[in-house]
PDB file of C-alpha atoms in Angstrom:
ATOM      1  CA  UNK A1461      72.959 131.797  92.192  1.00  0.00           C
ATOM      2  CA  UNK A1462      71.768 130.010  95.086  1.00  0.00           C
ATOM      3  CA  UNK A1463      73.016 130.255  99.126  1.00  0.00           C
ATOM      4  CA  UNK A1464      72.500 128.584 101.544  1.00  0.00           C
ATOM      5  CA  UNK A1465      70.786 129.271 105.152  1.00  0.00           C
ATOM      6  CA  UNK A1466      69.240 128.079 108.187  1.00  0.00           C
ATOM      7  CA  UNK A1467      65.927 128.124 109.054  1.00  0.00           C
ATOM      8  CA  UNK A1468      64.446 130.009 112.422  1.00  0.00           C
ATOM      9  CA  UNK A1469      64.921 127.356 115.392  1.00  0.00           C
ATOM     10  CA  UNK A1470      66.414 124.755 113.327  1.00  0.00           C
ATOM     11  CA  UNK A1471      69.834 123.673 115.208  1.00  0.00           C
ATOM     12  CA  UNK A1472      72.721 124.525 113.505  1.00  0.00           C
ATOM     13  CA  UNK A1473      74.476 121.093 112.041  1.00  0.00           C
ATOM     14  CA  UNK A1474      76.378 122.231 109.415  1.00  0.00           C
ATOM     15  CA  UNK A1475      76.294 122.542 105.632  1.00  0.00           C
ATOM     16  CA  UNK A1476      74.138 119.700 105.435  1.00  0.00           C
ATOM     17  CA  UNK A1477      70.964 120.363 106.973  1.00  0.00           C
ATOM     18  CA  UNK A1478      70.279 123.825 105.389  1.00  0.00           C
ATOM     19  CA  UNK A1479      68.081 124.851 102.576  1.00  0.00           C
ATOM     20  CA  UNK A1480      68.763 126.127  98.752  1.00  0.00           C
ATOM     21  CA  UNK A1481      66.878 129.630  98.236  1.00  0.00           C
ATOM     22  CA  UNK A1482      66.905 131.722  95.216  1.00  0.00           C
ATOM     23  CA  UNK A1483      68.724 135.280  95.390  1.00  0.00           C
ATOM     24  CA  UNK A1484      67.369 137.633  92.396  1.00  0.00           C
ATOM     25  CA  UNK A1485      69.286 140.852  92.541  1.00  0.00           C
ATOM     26  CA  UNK A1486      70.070 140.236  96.442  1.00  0.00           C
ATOM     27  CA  UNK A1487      66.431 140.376  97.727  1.00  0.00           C
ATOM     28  CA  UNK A1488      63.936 137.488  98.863  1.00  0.00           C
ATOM     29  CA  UNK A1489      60.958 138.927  97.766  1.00  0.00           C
ATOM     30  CA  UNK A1490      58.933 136.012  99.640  1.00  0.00           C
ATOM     31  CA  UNK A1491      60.824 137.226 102.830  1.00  0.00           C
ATOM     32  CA  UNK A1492      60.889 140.594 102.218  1.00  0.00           C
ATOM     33  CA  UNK A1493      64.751 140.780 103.139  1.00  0.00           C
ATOM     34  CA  UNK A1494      67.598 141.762 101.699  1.00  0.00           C
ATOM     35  CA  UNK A1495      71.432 141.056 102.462  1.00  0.00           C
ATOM     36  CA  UNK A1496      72.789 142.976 105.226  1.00  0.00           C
ATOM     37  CA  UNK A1497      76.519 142.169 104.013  1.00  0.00           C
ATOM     38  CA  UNK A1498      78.576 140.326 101.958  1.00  0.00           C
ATOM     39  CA  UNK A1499      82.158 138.838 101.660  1.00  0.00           C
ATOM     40  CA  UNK A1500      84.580 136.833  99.102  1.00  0.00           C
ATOM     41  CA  UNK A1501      87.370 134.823  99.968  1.00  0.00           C
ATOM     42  CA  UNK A1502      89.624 132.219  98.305  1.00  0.00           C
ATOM     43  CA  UNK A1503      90.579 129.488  99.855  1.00  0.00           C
ATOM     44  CA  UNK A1504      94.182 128.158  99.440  1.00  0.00           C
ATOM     45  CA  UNK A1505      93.067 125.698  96.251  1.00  0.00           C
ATOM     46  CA  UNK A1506      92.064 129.142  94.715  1.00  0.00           C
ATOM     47  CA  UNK A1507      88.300 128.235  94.476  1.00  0.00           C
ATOM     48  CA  UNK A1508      86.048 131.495  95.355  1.00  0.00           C
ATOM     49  CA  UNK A1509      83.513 130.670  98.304  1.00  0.00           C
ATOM     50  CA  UNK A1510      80.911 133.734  98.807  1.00  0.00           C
ATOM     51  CA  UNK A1511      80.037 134.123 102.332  1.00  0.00           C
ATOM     52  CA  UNK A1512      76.564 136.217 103.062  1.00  0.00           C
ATOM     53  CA  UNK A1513      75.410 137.694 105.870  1.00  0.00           C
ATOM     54  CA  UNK A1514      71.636 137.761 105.960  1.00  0.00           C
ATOM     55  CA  UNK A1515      68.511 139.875 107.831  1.00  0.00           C
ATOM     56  CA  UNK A1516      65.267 137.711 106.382  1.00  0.00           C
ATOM     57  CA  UNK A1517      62.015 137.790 108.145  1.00  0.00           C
ATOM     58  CA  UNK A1518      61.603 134.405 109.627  1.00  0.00           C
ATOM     59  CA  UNK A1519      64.971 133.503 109.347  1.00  0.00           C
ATOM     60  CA  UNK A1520      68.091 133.368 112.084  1.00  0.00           C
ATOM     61  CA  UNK A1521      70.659 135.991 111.096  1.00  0.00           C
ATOM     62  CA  UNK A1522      73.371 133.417 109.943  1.00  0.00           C
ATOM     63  CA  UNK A1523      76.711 133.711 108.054  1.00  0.00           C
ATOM     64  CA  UNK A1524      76.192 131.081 105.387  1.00  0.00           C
ATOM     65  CA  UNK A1525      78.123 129.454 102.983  1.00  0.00           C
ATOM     66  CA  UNK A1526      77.583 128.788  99.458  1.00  0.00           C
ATOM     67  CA  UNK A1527      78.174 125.310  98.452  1.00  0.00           C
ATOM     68  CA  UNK A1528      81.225 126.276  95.751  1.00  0.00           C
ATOM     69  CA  UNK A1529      78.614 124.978  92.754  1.00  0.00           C
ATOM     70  CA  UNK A1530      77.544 128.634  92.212  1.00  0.00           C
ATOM     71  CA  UNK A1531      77.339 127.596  88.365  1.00  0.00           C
ATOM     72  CA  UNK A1532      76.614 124.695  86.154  1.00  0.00           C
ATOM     73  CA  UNK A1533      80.161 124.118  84.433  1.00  0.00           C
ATOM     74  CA  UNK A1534      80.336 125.039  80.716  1.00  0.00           C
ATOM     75  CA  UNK A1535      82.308 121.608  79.604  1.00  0.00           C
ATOM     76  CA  UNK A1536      82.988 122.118  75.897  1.00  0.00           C
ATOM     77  CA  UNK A1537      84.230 118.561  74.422  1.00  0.00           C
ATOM     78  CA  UNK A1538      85.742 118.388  70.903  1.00  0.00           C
ATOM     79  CA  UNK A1539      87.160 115.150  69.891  1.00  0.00           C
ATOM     80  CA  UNK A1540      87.467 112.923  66.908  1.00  0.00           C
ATOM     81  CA  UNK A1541      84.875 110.268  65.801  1.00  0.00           C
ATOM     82  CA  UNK A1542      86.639 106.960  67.142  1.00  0.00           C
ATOM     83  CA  UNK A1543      84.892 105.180  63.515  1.00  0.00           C
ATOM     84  CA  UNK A1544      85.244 108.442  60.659  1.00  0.00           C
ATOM     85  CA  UNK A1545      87.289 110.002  62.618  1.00  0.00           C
ATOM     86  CA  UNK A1546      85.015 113.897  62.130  1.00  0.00           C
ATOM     87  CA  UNK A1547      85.764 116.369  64.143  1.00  0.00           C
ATOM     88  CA  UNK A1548      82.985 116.798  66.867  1.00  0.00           C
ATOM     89  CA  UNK A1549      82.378 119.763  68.825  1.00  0.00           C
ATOM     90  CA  UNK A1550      79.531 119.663  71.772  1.00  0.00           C
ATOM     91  CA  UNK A1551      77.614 122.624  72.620  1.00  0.00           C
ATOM     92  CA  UNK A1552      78.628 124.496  76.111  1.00  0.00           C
ATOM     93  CA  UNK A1553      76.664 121.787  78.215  1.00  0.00           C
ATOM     94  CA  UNK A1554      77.542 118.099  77.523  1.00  0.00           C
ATOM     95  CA  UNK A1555      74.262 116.104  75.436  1.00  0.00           C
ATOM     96  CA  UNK A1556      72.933 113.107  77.230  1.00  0.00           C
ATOM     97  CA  UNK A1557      74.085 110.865  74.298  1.00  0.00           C
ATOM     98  CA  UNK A1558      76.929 111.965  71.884  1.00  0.00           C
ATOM     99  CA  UNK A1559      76.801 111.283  67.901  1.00  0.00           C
ATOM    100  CA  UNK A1560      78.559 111.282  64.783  1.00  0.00           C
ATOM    101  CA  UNK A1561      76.462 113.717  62.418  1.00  0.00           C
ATOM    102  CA  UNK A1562      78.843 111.541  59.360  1.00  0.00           C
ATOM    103  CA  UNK A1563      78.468 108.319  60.539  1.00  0.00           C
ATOM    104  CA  UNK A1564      76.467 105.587  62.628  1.00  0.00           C
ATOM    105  CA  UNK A1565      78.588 106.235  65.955  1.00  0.00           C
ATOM    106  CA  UNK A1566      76.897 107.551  69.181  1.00  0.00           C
ATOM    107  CA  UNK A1567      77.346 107.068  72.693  1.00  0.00           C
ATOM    108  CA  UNK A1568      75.640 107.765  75.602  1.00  0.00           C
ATOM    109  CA  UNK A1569      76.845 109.848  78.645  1.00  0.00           C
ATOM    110  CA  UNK A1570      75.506 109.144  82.265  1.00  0.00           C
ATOM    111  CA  UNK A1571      74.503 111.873  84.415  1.00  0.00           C
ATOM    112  CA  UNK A1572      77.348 112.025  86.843  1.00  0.00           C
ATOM    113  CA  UNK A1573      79.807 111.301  83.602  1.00  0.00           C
ATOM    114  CA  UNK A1574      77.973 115.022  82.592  1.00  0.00           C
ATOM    115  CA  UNK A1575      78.219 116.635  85.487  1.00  0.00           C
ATOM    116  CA  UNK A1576      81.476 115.697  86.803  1.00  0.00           C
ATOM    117  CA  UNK A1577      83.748 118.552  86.314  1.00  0.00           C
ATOM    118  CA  UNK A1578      86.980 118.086  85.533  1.00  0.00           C
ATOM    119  CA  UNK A1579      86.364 114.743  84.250  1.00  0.00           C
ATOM    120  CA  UNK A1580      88.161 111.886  86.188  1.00  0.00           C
ATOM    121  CA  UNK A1581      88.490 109.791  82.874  1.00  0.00           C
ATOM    122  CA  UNK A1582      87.901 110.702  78.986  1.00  0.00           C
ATOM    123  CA  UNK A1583      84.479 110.386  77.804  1.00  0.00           C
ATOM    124  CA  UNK A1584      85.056 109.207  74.600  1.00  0.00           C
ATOM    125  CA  UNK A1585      87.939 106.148  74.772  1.00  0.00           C
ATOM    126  CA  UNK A1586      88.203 105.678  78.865  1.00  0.00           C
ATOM    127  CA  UNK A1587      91.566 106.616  79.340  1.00  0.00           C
ATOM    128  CA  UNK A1588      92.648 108.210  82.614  1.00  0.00           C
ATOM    129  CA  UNK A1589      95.418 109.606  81.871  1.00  0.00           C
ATOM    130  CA  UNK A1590      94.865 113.437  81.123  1.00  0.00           C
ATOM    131  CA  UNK A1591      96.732 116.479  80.345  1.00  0.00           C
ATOM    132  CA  UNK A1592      96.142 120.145  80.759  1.00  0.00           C
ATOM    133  CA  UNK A1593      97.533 122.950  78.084  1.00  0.00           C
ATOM    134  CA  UNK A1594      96.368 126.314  77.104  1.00  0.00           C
ATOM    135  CA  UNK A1595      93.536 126.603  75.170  1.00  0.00           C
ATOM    136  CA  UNK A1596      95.651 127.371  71.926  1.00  0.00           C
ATOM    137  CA  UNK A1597      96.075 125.973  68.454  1.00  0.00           C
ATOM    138  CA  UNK A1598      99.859 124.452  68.865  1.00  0.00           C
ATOM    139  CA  UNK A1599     100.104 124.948  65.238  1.00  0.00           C
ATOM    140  CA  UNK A1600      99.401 128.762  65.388  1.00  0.00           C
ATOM    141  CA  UNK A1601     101.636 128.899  68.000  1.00  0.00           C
ATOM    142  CA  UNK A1602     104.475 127.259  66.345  1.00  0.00           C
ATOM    143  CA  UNK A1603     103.964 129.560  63.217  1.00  0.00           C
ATOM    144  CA  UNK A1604     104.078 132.597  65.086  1.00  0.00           C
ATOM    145  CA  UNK A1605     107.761 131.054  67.103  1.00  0.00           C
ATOM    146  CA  UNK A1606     109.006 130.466  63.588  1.00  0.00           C
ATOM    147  CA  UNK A1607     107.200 133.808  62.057  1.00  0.00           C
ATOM    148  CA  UNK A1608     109.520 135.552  64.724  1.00  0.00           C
ATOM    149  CA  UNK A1609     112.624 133.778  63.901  1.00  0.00           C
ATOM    150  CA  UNK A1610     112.090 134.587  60.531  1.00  0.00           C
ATOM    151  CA  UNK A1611     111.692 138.163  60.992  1.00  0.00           C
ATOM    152  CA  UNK A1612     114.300 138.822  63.949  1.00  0.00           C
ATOM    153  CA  UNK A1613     116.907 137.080  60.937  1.00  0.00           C
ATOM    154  CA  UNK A1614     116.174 139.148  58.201  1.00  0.00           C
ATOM    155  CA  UNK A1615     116.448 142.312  60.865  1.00  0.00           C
ATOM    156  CA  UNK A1616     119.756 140.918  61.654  1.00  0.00           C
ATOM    157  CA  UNK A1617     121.136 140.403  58.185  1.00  0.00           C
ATOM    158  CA  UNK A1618     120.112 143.869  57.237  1.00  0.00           C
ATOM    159  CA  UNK A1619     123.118 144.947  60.162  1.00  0.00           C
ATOM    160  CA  UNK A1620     119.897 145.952  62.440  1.00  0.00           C
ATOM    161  CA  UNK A1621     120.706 144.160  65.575  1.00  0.00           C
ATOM    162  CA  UNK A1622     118.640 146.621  67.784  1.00  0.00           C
ATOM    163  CA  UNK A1623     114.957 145.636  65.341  1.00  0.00           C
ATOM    164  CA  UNK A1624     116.607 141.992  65.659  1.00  0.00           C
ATOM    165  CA  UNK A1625     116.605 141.745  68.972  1.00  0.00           C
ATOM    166  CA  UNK A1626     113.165 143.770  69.425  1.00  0.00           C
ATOM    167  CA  UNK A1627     111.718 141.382  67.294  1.00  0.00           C
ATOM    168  CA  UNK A1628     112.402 138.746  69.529  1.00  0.00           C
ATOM    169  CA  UNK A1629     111.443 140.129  72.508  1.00  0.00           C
ATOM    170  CA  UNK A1630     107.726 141.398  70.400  1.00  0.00           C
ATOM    171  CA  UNK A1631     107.151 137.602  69.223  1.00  0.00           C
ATOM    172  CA  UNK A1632     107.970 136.495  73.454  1.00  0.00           C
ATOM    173  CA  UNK A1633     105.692 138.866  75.082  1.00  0.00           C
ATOM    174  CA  UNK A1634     102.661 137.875  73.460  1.00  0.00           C
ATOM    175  CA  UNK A1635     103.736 134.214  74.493  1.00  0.00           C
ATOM    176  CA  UNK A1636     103.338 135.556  77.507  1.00  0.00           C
ATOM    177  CA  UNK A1637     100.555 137.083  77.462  1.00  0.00           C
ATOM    178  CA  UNK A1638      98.978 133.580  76.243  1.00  0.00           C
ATOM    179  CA  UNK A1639     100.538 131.914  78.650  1.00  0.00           C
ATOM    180  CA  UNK A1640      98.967 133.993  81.488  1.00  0.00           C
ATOM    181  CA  UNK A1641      95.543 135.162  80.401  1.00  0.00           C
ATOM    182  CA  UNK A1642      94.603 132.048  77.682  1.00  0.00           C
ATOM    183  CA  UNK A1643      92.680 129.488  80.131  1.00  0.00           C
ATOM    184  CA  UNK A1644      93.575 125.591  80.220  1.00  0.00           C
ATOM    185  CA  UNK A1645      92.048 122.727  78.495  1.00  0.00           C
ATOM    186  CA  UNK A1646      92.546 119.050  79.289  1.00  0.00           C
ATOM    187  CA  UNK A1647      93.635 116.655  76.563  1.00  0.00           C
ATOM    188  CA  UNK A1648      93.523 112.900  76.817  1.00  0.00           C
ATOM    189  CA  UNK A1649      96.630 111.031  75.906  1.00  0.00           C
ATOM    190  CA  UNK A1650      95.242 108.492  74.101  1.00  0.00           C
ATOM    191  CA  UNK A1651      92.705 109.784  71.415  1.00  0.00           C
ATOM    192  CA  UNK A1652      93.383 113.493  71.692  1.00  0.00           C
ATOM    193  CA  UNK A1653      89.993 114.652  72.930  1.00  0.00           C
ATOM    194  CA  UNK A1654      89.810 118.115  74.429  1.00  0.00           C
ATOM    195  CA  UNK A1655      87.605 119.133  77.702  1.00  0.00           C
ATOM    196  CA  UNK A1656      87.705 123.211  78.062  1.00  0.00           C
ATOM    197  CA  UNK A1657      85.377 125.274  80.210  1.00  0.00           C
ATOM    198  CA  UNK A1658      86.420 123.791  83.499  1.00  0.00           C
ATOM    199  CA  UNK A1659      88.129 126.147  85.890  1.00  0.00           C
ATOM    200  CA  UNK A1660      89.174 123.453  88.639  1.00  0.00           C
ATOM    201  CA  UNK A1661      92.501 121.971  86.618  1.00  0.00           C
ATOM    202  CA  UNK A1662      94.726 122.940  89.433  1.00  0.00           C
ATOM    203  CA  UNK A1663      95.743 119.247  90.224  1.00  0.00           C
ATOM    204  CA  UNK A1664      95.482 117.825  86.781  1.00  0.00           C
ATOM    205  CA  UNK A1665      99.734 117.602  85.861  1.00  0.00           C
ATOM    206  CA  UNK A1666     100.817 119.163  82.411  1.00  0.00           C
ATOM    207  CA  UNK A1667     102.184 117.476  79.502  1.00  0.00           C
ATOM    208  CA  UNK A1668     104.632 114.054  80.103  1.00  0.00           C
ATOM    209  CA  UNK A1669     106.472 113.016  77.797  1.00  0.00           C
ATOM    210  CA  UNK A1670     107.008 109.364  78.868  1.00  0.00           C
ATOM    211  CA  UNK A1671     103.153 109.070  79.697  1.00  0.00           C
ATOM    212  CA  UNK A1672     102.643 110.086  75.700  1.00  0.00           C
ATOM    213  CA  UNK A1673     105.695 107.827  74.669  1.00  0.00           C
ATOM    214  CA  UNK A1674     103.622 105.207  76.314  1.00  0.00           C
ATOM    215  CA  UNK A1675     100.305 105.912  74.529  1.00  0.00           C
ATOM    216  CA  UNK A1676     102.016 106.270  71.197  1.00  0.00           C
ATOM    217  CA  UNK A1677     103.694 103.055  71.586  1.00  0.00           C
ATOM    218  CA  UNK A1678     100.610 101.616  72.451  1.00  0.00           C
ATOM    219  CA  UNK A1679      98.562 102.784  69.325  1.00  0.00           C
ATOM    220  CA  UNK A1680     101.725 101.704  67.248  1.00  0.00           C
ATOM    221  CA  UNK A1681     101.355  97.725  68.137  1.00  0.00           C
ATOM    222  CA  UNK A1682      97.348  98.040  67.879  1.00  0.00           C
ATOM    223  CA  UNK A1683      97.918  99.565  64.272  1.00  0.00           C
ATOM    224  CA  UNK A1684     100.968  96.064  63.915  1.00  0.00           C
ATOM    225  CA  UNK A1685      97.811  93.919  65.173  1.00  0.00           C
ATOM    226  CA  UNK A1686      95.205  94.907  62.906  1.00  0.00           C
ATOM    227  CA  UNK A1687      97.331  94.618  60.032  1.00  0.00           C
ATOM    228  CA  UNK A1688      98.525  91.243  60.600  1.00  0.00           C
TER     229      UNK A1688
END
């Protein structure tokens, strides 16, 4: 974790002009200080700013802001191999250069194409069009909707309407419970690639179903143009 502060005499100008130090356990051991206070807020975006109030030897009592990077984002990137299609799954920090372990196919990734967080295009095919879901399977999901069909319909042929019904309402609060505690994922329209760890998807639109018309259509006349 790192705050920032202003040094003894320096005028105050902002954000800008003051220096990174390293907080271990809330001391400065160089200083010899130690925080006199500290406060959390949220701003209306929902991102967390800490705001510390600080004694240090040598250094102006100040309320100082973090500068919101408190972590390096965990971006976790599974996609498929645009040439073998494998399934590729990065570790928690993106690789400067990304590779097929099957095949020849690799690609390089710039820092700020790393770092930026979420990403502002897909890493793997361009596209700038992205999605946000939860971060789970559709097809488990699906199986457990149809699992609870199933079941609520054999309660209900059995003349137990109350089990039926039950059933139902079982099979929807644990869709609910996803839906609330699972975290999102972005998903790019055109080559499926999925971007989880970020925690800054607040603007990033869910699923559209014209947007993905328009993608499919689009990989339809590529497939009509390679076979001619």
């Amino acid at each position: 974790m790192s705050i920032l502060m202003r040094e003894r005499g320096e005028p105050d100008r902002g954000v800008s002009t003051v220096t990174h130090r390293e907080v271990w356990n809330g001391r400065f051991p160089e200083q010899g200080g130690e925080f006199s206070g500290r406060g959390m807020m949220d701003d209306p975006r929902g991102k967390r700013d800490l705001v510390f109030c600080l004694e240090l030897a040598g250094v102006e009592r100040a309320c100082c802001k973090s500068n919101r990077v408190i972590k390096n984002s965990a971006m976790r990137l599974t996609f498929s191999c645009p040439s073998c299609l494998q399934i590729i799954r990065t570790p928690a920090e993106l690789p400067e250069k990304l590779a097929c372990p099957k095949c020849s196919w690799s690609k390089g990734l710039g820092e700020a194409e790393r770092k930026q967080d979420p990403p502002g295009e897909c890493l793997i095919c361009g596209c700038r069009d992205l999605w946000r879901q939860k971060d789970f399977p559709q097809r488990l999901g699906v199986a457990m909707v149809a699992m609870g069909a199933l079941l609520s319909t054999i309660a209900w042929a059995y003349y137990e309407p109350l089990w039926s019904i039950g059933i139902l309402l079982f099979f929807a609060f644990i869709d609910l419970m996803l839906y609330l505690f699972m975290p999102d994922v972005l998903v790019c329209y055109r080559c499926g690639a999925r971007y989880g760890g970020s925690e800054k998807l607040e603007e990033v639109e869910y699923f559209n179903l014209e947007t993905s018309e328009r993608y499919r259509q689009e990989k339809i006349r590529l497939e009509q143009d390679k076979a001619v």
